[in-house]
Amino acid sequence: MNDSSSHSTSQERPVILINGMGSNFDAQWRRHGWVAKLEAAGRTVIGVDLPGHGASKDAVGRDAADLILDEAAKHAPVDGIGFSAGAWALLLAASEQPALFAHIAVLAAADHVLTGDLHTEAMNQPLISALRSPAEPTDNPMVTLLRTVIADAGNDPVAVAGYLASSKRFVTVEDLGSIKAAALVIDGGADETGQSELVSRTIPHAERVTIEGANHFEIPNTAHCLDVTVSFINKAD
């Protein structure tokens, strides 16, 4: 645990929530009960949308980790919860400025994204092109699914594509070893992108929970994930 967290209790720390690709704070967290459950426990919740999403729709040129760090610096120390792309941004932020974070929970941060360079613009180019096209795809189930998530959240697919195409930093395996926060790593037993064994093993103070049967997008919407994560975030120091 970092030194600054010793001067605050868990209830005194705000909780930063950052969404996954295509979604936003309201659609990802408020709609599925995360905000209500955290606030019922006395926590102050701060939403950070990925660039090109929600309240950050005009921040396509910003790095998601910097948006998190901006908020964390105002309220440090903080706790954080991130899903998928938001989880990776949170991991990067917590590795670059470890003293700002006490507890973090990362959902669906699959090892293969890290080891297979799935986060790069080159790997995402087919998805970027499809989101920028006005035509509905007929042969790419991932594009169809992501378009559904984007529409459900009220986001602009072109802005989301802009975020995917933008230059951004990404956490490395070595960076994960710099994280000082207590960490909860949650993956899904049926996640198409894989599990988070390497991620959980590399973060110094991490524990891992697998949501059996959950695919990638189901993970943050399960009652088990919500209960386990909020319990961890509210755990006494």
PDB file of C-alpha atoms in Angstrom:
ATOM      1  CA  MET A   1       0.000   0.000   0.000  1.00  0.00           C
ATOM      2  CA  ASN A   2       1.316   3.448  -0.792  1.00  0.00           C
ATOM      3  CA  ASP A   3       2.224   5.915   1.953  1.00  0.00           C
ATOM      4  CA  SER A   4      -0.425   8.507   1.093  1.00  0.00           C
ATOM      5  CA  SER A   5      -3.268   5.999   1.535  1.00  0.00           C
ATOM      6  CA  SER A   6      -2.324   5.589   5.202  1.00  0.00           C
ATOM      7  CA  HIS A   7      -3.683   9.076   5.825  1.00  0.00           C
ATOM      8  CA  SER A   8      -7.218   8.223   4.650  1.00  0.00           C
ATOM      9  CA  THR A   9      -9.840   5.595   5.233  1.00  0.00           C
ATOM     10  CA  SER A  10     -11.552   3.804   2.379  1.00  0.00           C
ATOM     11  CA  GLN A  11     -14.757   5.799   2.885  1.00  0.00           C
ATOM     12  CA  GLU A  12     -12.875   9.080   2.602  1.00  0.00           C
ATOM     13  CA  ARG A  13     -11.397   8.184  -0.797  1.00  0.00           C
ATOM     14  CA  PRO A  14     -13.343   8.934  -3.977  1.00  0.00           C
ATOM     15  CA  VAL A  15     -13.780   6.057  -6.436  1.00  0.00           C
ATOM     16  CA  ILE A  16     -12.977   6.739 -10.098  1.00  0.00           C
ATOM     17  CA  LEU A  17     -14.938   4.622 -12.587  1.00  0.00           C
ATOM     18  CA  ILE A  18     -13.793   4.359 -16.214  1.00  0.00           C
ATOM     19  CA  ASN A  19     -15.794   2.566 -18.883  1.00  0.00           C
ATOM     20  CA  GLY A  20     -14.940   0.128 -21.632  1.00  0.00           C
ATOM     21  CA  MET A  21     -14.907   0.698 -25.386  1.00  0.00           C
ATOM     22  CA  GLY A  22     -18.148   2.008 -26.827  1.00  0.00           C
ATOM     23  CA  SER A  23     -19.867   2.686 -23.514  1.00  0.00           C
ATOM     24  CA  ASN A  24     -19.790   5.583 -21.043  1.00  0.00           C
ATOM     25  CA  PHE A  25     -20.239   6.340 -17.344  1.00  0.00           C
ATOM     26  CA  ASP A  26     -24.038   6.299 -17.316  1.00  0.00           C
ATOM     27  CA  ALA A  27     -24.486   3.241 -19.532  1.00  0.00           C
ATOM     28  CA  GLN A  28     -21.654   1.186 -18.000  1.00  0.00           C
ATOM     29  CA  TRP A  29     -21.841   2.042 -14.338  1.00  0.00           C
ATOM     30  CA  ARG A  30     -24.973   3.931 -13.365  1.00  0.00           C
ATOM     31  CA  ARG A  31     -27.423   1.773 -15.308  1.00  0.00           C
ATOM     32  CA  HIS A  32     -26.081  -1.468 -13.841  1.00  0.00           C
ATOM     33  CA  GLY A  33     -26.141  -0.351 -10.216  1.00  0.00           C
ATOM     34  CA  TRP A  34     -22.462   0.385  -9.594  1.00  0.00           C
ATOM     35  CA  VAL A  35     -22.925   4.034  -8.696  1.00  0.00           C
ATOM     36  CA  ALA A  36     -25.879   3.358  -6.407  1.00  0.00           C
ATOM     37  CA  LYS A  37     -24.074   0.550  -4.563  1.00  0.00           C
ATOM     38  CA  LEU A  38     -20.914   2.585  -4.018  1.00  0.00           C
ATOM     39  CA  GLU A  39     -22.831   5.675  -2.907  1.00  0.00           C
ATOM     40  CA  ALA A  40     -24.926   3.576  -0.534  1.00  0.00           C
ATOM     41  CA  ALA A  41     -21.658   2.588   1.133  1.00  0.00           C
ATOM     42  CA  GLY A  42     -20.781   6.256   1.585  1.00  0.00           C
ATOM     43  CA  ARG A  43     -18.385   6.558  -1.325  1.00  0.00           C
ATOM     44  CA  THR A  44     -18.015   9.564  -3.613  1.00  0.00           C
ATOM     45  CA  VAL A  45     -18.054   8.401  -7.243  1.00  0.00           C
ATOM     46  CA  ILE A  46     -16.199  10.181 -10.059  1.00  0.00           C
ATOM     47  CA  GLY A  47     -16.880   9.135 -13.654  1.00  0.00           C
ATOM     48  CA  VAL A  48     -14.141   9.327 -16.283  1.00  0.00           C
ATOM     49  CA  ASP A  49     -15.202   8.527 -19.844  1.00  0.00           C
ATOM     50  CA  LEU A  50     -12.731   7.241 -22.391  1.00  0.00           C
ATOM     51  CA  PRO A  51     -11.749   9.875 -24.987  1.00  0.00           C
ATOM     52  CA  GLY A  52     -14.370   9.963 -27.743  1.00  0.00           C
ATOM     53  CA  HIS A  53     -17.011   8.643 -25.350  1.00  0.00           C
ATOM     54  CA  GLY A  54     -19.695  10.337 -23.247  1.00  0.00           C
ATOM     55  CA  ALA A  55     -18.507  13.495 -21.524  1.00  0.00           C
ATOM     56  CA  SER A  56     -15.057  13.015 -23.131  1.00  0.00           C
ATOM     57  CA  LYS A  57     -16.398  12.913 -26.709  1.00  0.00           C
ATOM     58  CA  ASP A  58     -14.317  15.956 -27.660  1.00  0.00           C
ATOM     59  CA  ALA A  59     -11.138  14.696 -25.970  1.00  0.00           C
ATOM     60  CA  VAL A  60     -10.136  12.268 -28.716  1.00  0.00           C
ATOM     61  CA  GLY A  61      -6.564  13.595 -28.711  1.00  0.00           C
ATOM     62  CA  ARG A  62      -6.130  12.960 -24.983  1.00  0.00           C
ATOM     63  CA  ASP A  63      -4.766   9.795 -23.429  1.00  0.00           C
ATOM     64  CA  ALA A  64      -7.284   7.960 -21.249  1.00  0.00           C
ATOM     65  CA  ALA A  65      -4.678   7.476 -18.526  1.00  0.00           C
ATOM     66  CA  ASP A  66      -4.130  11.233 -18.381  1.00  0.00           C
ATOM     67  CA  LEU A  67      -7.849  11.840 -17.880  1.00  0.00           C
ATOM     68  CA  ILE A  68      -7.714   9.456 -14.908  1.00  0.00           C
ATOM     69  CA  LEU A  69      -4.558  11.052 -13.536  1.00  0.00           C
ATOM     70  CA  ASP A  70      -6.103  14.520 -13.804  1.00  0.00           C
ATOM     71  CA  GLU A  71      -8.948  13.450 -11.505  1.00  0.00           C
ATOM     72  CA  ALA A  72      -6.753  11.361  -9.217  1.00  0.00           C
ATOM     73  CA  ALA A  73      -4.400  14.286  -8.626  1.00  0.00           C
ATOM     74  CA  LYS A  74      -7.315  16.467  -7.469  1.00  0.00           C
ATOM     75  CA  HIS A  75      -8.481  13.993  -4.830  1.00  0.00           C
ATOM     76  CA  ALA A  76      -5.507  11.765  -4.012  1.00  0.00           C
ATOM     77  CA  PRO A  77      -5.414   9.179  -2.770  1.00  0.00           C
ATOM     78  CA  VAL A  78      -8.239   7.558  -4.738  1.00  0.00           C
ATOM     79  CA  ASP A  79      -9.581   4.125  -5.557  1.00  0.00           C
ATOM     80  CA  GLY A  80     -10.368   3.111  -9.136  1.00  0.00           C
ATOM     81  CA  ILE A  81     -12.451   0.637 -11.116  1.00  0.00           C
ATOM     82  CA  GLY A  82     -12.014   0.112 -14.864  1.00  0.00           C
ATOM     83  CA  PHE A  83     -13.482  -2.231 -17.451  1.00  0.00           C
ATOM     84  CA  SER A  84     -11.624  -3.500 -20.547  1.00  0.00           C
ATOM     85  CA  ALA A  85     -10.038  -0.453 -22.270  1.00  0.00           C
ATOM     86  CA  GLY A  86     -10.784   1.488 -19.090  1.00  0.00           C
ATOM     87  CA  ALA A  87      -9.029  -1.183 -17.049  1.00  0.00           C
ATOM     88  CA  TRP A  88      -5.883  -0.851 -19.155  1.00  0.00           C
ATOM     89  CA  ALA A  89      -5.967   2.925 -18.797  1.00  0.00           C
ATOM     90  CA  LEU A  90      -6.326   2.555 -15.029  1.00  0.00           C
ATOM     91  CA  LEU A  91      -3.399   0.125 -14.877  1.00  0.00           C
ATOM     92  CA  LEU A  92      -1.223   2.571 -16.816  1.00  0.00           C
ATOM     93  CA  ALA A  93      -2.230   5.480 -14.566  1.00  0.00           C
ATOM     94  CA  ALA A  94      -1.572   3.448 -11.411  1.00  0.00           C
ATOM     95  CA  SER A  95       1.846   2.371 -12.707  1.00  0.00           C
ATOM     96  CA  GLU A  96       2.911   5.901 -13.683  1.00  0.00           C
ATOM     97  CA  GLN A  97       1.707   7.610 -10.489  1.00  0.00           C
ATOM     98  CA  PRO A  98       1.430   4.815  -7.909  1.00  0.00           C
ATOM     99  CA  ALA A  99       1.163   7.166  -4.909  1.00  0.00           C
ATOM    100  CA  LEU A 100      -2.209   8.437  -6.150  1.00  0.00           C
ATOM    101  CA  PHE A 101      -3.999   5.083  -5.878  1.00  0.00           C
ATOM    102  CA  ALA A 102      -4.910   2.969  -2.853  1.00  0.00           C
ATOM    103  CA  HIS A 103      -7.206   0.242  -4.252  1.00  0.00           C
ATOM    104  CA  ILE A 104      -7.851  -0.571  -7.912  1.00  0.00           C
ATOM    105  CA  ALA A 105     -10.107  -3.144  -9.546  1.00  0.00           C
ATOM    106  CA  VAL A 106      -9.598  -4.055 -13.202  1.00  0.00           C
ATOM    107  CA  LEU A 107     -12.253  -6.027 -15.068  1.00  0.00           C
ATOM    108  CA  ALA A 108     -11.574  -7.953 -18.294  1.00  0.00           C
ATOM    109  CA  ALA A 109      -7.931  -6.941 -18.731  1.00  0.00           C
ATOM    110  CA  ALA A 110      -7.014 -10.091 -20.651  1.00  0.00           C
ATOM    111  CA  ASP A 111      -3.368 -11.088 -20.961  1.00  0.00           C
ATOM    112  CA  HIS A 112      -3.659 -11.500 -24.738  1.00  0.00           C
ATOM    113  CA  VAL A 113      -4.383  -7.796 -25.220  1.00  0.00           C
ATOM    114  CA  LEU A 114      -1.004  -7.109 -23.612  1.00  0.00           C
ATOM    115  CA  THR A 115       1.064  -9.919 -25.107  1.00  0.00           C
ATOM    116  CA  GLY A 116      -0.584  -9.930 -28.547  1.00  0.00           C
ATOM    117  CA  ASP A 117      -0.518  -6.156 -29.128  1.00  0.00           C
ATOM    118  CA  LEU A 118      -4.291  -6.137 -29.603  1.00  0.00           C
ATOM    119  CA  HIS A 119      -4.363  -2.525 -28.433  1.00  0.00           C
ATOM    120  CA  THR A 120      -2.374  -1.156 -31.386  1.00  0.00           C
ATOM    121  CA  GLU A 121      -3.821   0.963 -34.196  1.00  0.00           C
ATOM    122  CA  ALA A 122      -2.658  -1.609 -36.756  1.00  0.00           C
ATOM    123  CA  MET A 123      -4.594  -4.401 -35.037  1.00  0.00           C
ATOM    124  CA  ASN A 124      -7.662  -2.168 -34.688  1.00  0.00           C
ATOM    125  CA  GLN A 125      -7.639  -0.801 -38.246  1.00  0.00           C
ATOM    126  CA  PRO A 126     -10.462  -3.044 -39.548  1.00  0.00           C
ATOM    127  CA  LEU A 127     -12.610  -1.988 -36.603  1.00  0.00           C
ATOM    128  CA  ILE A 128     -11.702   1.683 -37.080  1.00  0.00           C
ATOM    129  CA  SER A 129     -12.649   1.556 -40.758  1.00  0.00           C
ATOM    130  CA  ALA A 130     -15.919  -0.221 -40.036  1.00  0.00           C
ATOM    131  CA  LEU A 131     -16.944   2.322 -37.393  1.00  0.00           C
ATOM    132  CA  ARG A 132     -16.174   5.192 -39.754  1.00  0.00           C
ATOM    133  CA  SER A 133     -18.247   3.655 -42.525  1.00  0.00           C
ATOM    134  CA  PRO A 134     -21.946   4.602 -42.741  1.00  0.00           C
ATOM    135  CA  ALA A 135     -22.732   1.081 -43.952  1.00  0.00           C
ATOM    136  CA  GLU A 136     -23.761  -1.554 -41.445  1.00  0.00           C
ATOM    137  CA  PRO A 137     -21.348  -4.532 -41.427  1.00  0.00           C
ATOM    138  CA  THR A 138     -22.680  -7.910 -42.463  1.00  0.00           C
ATOM    139  CA  ASP A 139     -19.677 -10.154 -41.858  1.00  0.00           C
ATOM    140  CA  ASN A 140     -18.024  -8.911 -38.647  1.00  0.00           C
ATOM    141  CA  PRO A 141     -19.816  -9.894 -35.425  1.00  0.00           C
ATOM    142  CA  MET A 142     -17.438  -7.787 -33.285  1.00  0.00           C
ATOM    143  CA  VAL A 143     -18.267  -4.631 -35.238  1.00  0.00           C
ATOM    144  CA  THR A 144     -21.988  -5.394 -34.964  1.00  0.00           C
ATOM    145  CA  LEU A 145     -21.661  -5.914 -31.209  1.00  0.00           C
ATOM    146  CA  LEU A 146     -19.590  -2.777 -30.682  1.00  0.00           C
ATOM    147  CA  ARG A 147     -22.014  -0.706 -32.761  1.00  0.00           C
ATOM    148  CA  THR A 148     -24.815  -1.965 -30.529  1.00  0.00           C
ATOM    149  CA  VAL A 149     -22.883  -0.944 -27.389  1.00  0.00           C
ATOM    150  CA  ILE A 150     -22.142   2.480 -28.902  1.00  0.00           C
ATOM    151  CA  ALA A 151     -25.767   3.083 -29.883  1.00  0.00           C
ATOM    152  CA  ASP A 152     -27.040   1.893 -26.508  1.00  0.00           C
ATOM    153  CA  ALA A 153     -24.766   4.414 -24.767  1.00  0.00           C
ATOM    154  CA  GLY A 154     -25.674   7.243 -27.163  1.00  0.00           C
ATOM    155  CA  ASN A 155     -22.086   7.615 -28.372  1.00  0.00           C
ATOM    156  CA  ASP A 156     -20.839   8.598 -31.840  1.00  0.00           C
ATOM    157  CA  PRO A 157     -19.156   5.681 -33.668  1.00  0.00           C
ATOM    158  CA  VAL A 158     -16.878   8.084 -35.562  1.00  0.00           C
ATOM    159  CA  ALA A 159     -15.649   9.601 -32.283  1.00  0.00           C
ATOM    160  CA  VAL A 160     -15.061   6.101 -30.865  1.00  0.00           C
ATOM    161  CA  ALA A 161     -13.114   5.237 -34.022  1.00  0.00           C
ATOM    162  CA  GLY A 162     -11.084   8.401 -33.497  1.00  0.00           C
ATOM    163  CA  TYR A 163     -10.094   7.193 -30.043  1.00  0.00           C
ATOM    164  CA  LEU A 164      -9.083   3.794 -31.419  1.00  0.00           C
ATOM    165  CA  ALA A 165      -6.965   5.480 -34.092  1.00  0.00           C
ATOM    166  CA  SER A 166      -5.285   7.979 -31.776  1.00  0.00           C
ATOM    167  CA  SER A 167      -1.734   7.627 -30.492  1.00  0.00           C
ATOM    168  CA  LYS A 168      -1.723   6.528 -26.854  1.00  0.00           C
ATOM    169  CA  ARG A 169       0.532   4.988 -24.253  1.00  0.00           C
ATOM    170  CA  PHE A 170      -0.051   1.418 -23.117  1.00  0.00           C
ATOM    171  CA  VAL A 171       1.061  -0.336 -19.964  1.00  0.00           C
ATOM    172  CA  THR A 172       3.821  -2.970 -20.245  1.00  0.00           C
ATOM    173  CA  VAL A 173       4.470  -6.067 -18.174  1.00  0.00           C
ATOM    174  CA  GLU A 174       7.319  -4.198 -16.503  1.00  0.00           C
ATOM    175  CA  ASP A 175       4.995  -1.286 -15.708  1.00  0.00           C
ATOM    176  CA  LEU A 176       2.591  -3.603 -13.887  1.00  0.00           C
ATOM    177  CA  GLY A 177       5.340  -4.348 -11.391  1.00  0.00           C
ATOM    178  CA  SER A 178       5.418  -0.655 -10.403  1.00  0.00           C
ATOM    179  CA  ILE A 179       1.835  -0.603  -9.137  1.00  0.00           C
ATOM    180  CA  LYS A 180       1.637  -0.070  -5.360  1.00  0.00           C
ATOM    181  CA  ALA A 181      -2.151  -0.190  -4.963  1.00  0.00           C
ATOM    182  CA  ALA A 182      -3.926  -3.247  -3.662  1.00  0.00           C
ATOM    183  CA  ALA A 183      -5.457  -4.703  -6.806  1.00  0.00           C
ATOM    184  CA  LEU A 184      -8.392  -6.916  -7.693  1.00  0.00           C
ATOM    185  CA  VAL A 185      -8.201  -8.525 -11.142  1.00  0.00           C
ATOM    186  CA  ILE A 186     -11.477  -9.949 -12.457  1.00  0.00           C
ATOM    187  CA  ASP A 187     -11.751 -11.998 -15.628  1.00  0.00           C
ATOM    188  CA  GLY A 188     -14.475 -14.097 -17.227  1.00  0.00           C
ATOM    189  CA  GLY A 189     -14.347 -17.825 -17.733  1.00  0.00           C
ATOM    190  CA  ALA A 190     -15.862 -17.433 -21.210  1.00  0.00           C
ATOM    191  CA  ASP A 191     -14.121 -14.178 -22.183  1.00  0.00           C
ATOM    192  CA  GLU A 192     -13.246 -14.420 -25.880  1.00  0.00           C
ATOM    193  CA  THR A 193     -10.101 -12.348 -25.314  1.00  0.00           C
ATOM    194  CA  GLY A 194      -8.851 -14.724 -22.609  1.00  0.00           C
ATOM    195  CA  GLN A 195      -8.043 -14.566 -18.917  1.00  0.00           C
ATOM    196  CA  SER A 196      -5.834 -12.312 -16.784  1.00  0.00           C
ATOM    197  CA  GLU A 197      -3.361 -14.728 -15.191  1.00  0.00           C
ATOM    198  CA  LEU A 198      -0.212 -12.818 -16.189  1.00  0.00           C
ATOM    199  CA  VAL A 199      -1.726  -9.470 -15.189  1.00  0.00           C
ATOM    200  CA  SER A 200      -2.738 -10.698 -11.739  1.00  0.00           C
ATOM    201  CA  ARG A 201       0.568 -12.493 -11.192  1.00  0.00           C
ATOM    202  CA  THR A 202       2.671  -9.459 -12.143  1.00  0.00           C
ATOM    203  CA  ILE A 203       0.953  -6.767 -10.041  1.00  0.00           C
ATOM    204  CA  PRO A 204       2.658  -6.999  -6.630  1.00  0.00           C
ATOM    205  CA  HIS A 205      -0.458  -6.801  -4.398  1.00  0.00           C
ATOM    206  CA  ALA A 206      -3.127  -8.453  -6.514  1.00  0.00           C
ATOM    207  CA  GLU A 207      -5.825 -11.044  -6.107  1.00  0.00           C
ATOM    208  CA  ARG A 208      -7.782 -12.621  -8.945  1.00  0.00           C
ATOM    209  CA  VAL A 209     -11.430 -13.640  -9.275  1.00  0.00           C
ATOM    210  CA  THR A 210     -12.889 -15.435 -12.299  1.00  0.00           C
ATOM    211  CA  ILE A 211     -16.584 -15.012 -13.132  1.00  0.00           C
ATOM    212  CA  GLU A 212     -17.407 -18.467 -14.466  1.00  0.00           C
ATOM    213  CA  GLY A 213     -19.381 -18.541 -17.704  1.00  0.00           C
ATOM    214  CA  ALA A 214     -19.137 -14.769 -18.308  1.00  0.00           C
ATOM    215  CA  ASN A 215     -18.021 -13.496 -21.694  1.00  0.00           C
ATOM    216  CA  HIS A 216     -16.182 -10.207 -22.135  1.00  0.00           C
ATOM    217  CA  PHE A 217     -19.118  -7.808 -22.147  1.00  0.00           C
ATOM    218  CA  GLU A 218     -21.056  -9.726 -19.485  1.00  0.00           C
ATOM    219  CA  ILE A 219     -18.381  -9.407 -16.802  1.00  0.00           C
ATOM    220  CA  PRO A 220     -19.296  -5.947 -15.378  1.00  0.00           C
ATOM    221  CA  ASN A 221     -23.025  -6.673 -15.637  1.00  0.00           C
ATOM    222  CA  THR A 222     -23.016  -9.685 -13.317  1.00  0.00           C
ATOM    223  CA  ALA A 223     -24.161  -9.372  -9.716  1.00  0.00           C
ATOM    224  CA  HIS A 224     -21.150 -11.433  -8.618  1.00  0.00           C
ATOM    225  CA  CYS A 225     -18.694  -9.008 -10.212  1.00  0.00           C
ATOM    226  CA  LEU A 226     -20.457  -6.009  -8.695  1.00  0.00           C
ATOM    227  CA  ASP A 227     -20.584  -7.506  -5.203  1.00  0.00           C
ATOM    228  CA  VAL A 228     -16.990  -8.771  -5.184  1.00  0.00           C
ATOM    229  CA  THR A 229     -15.583  -5.532  -6.566  1.00  0.00           C
ATOM    230  CA  VAL A 230     -17.466  -3.171  -4.259  1.00  0.00           C
ATOM    231  CA  SER A 231     -16.564  -5.336  -1.251  1.00  0.00           C
ATOM    232  CA  PHE A 232     -12.895  -5.136  -2.256  1.00  0.00           C
ATOM    233  CA  ILE A 233     -12.970  -1.383  -2.868  1.00  0.00           C
ATOM    234  CA  ASN A 234     -14.647  -0.819   0.514  1.00  0.00           C
ATOM    235  CA  LYS A 235     -12.259  -3.110   2.389  1.00  0.00           C
ATOM    236  CA  ALA A 236     -10.670  -1.482   5.423  1.00  0.00           C
ATOM    237  CA  ASP A 237      -7.009  -0.552   5.000  1.00  0.00           C
TER     238      ASP A 237
END
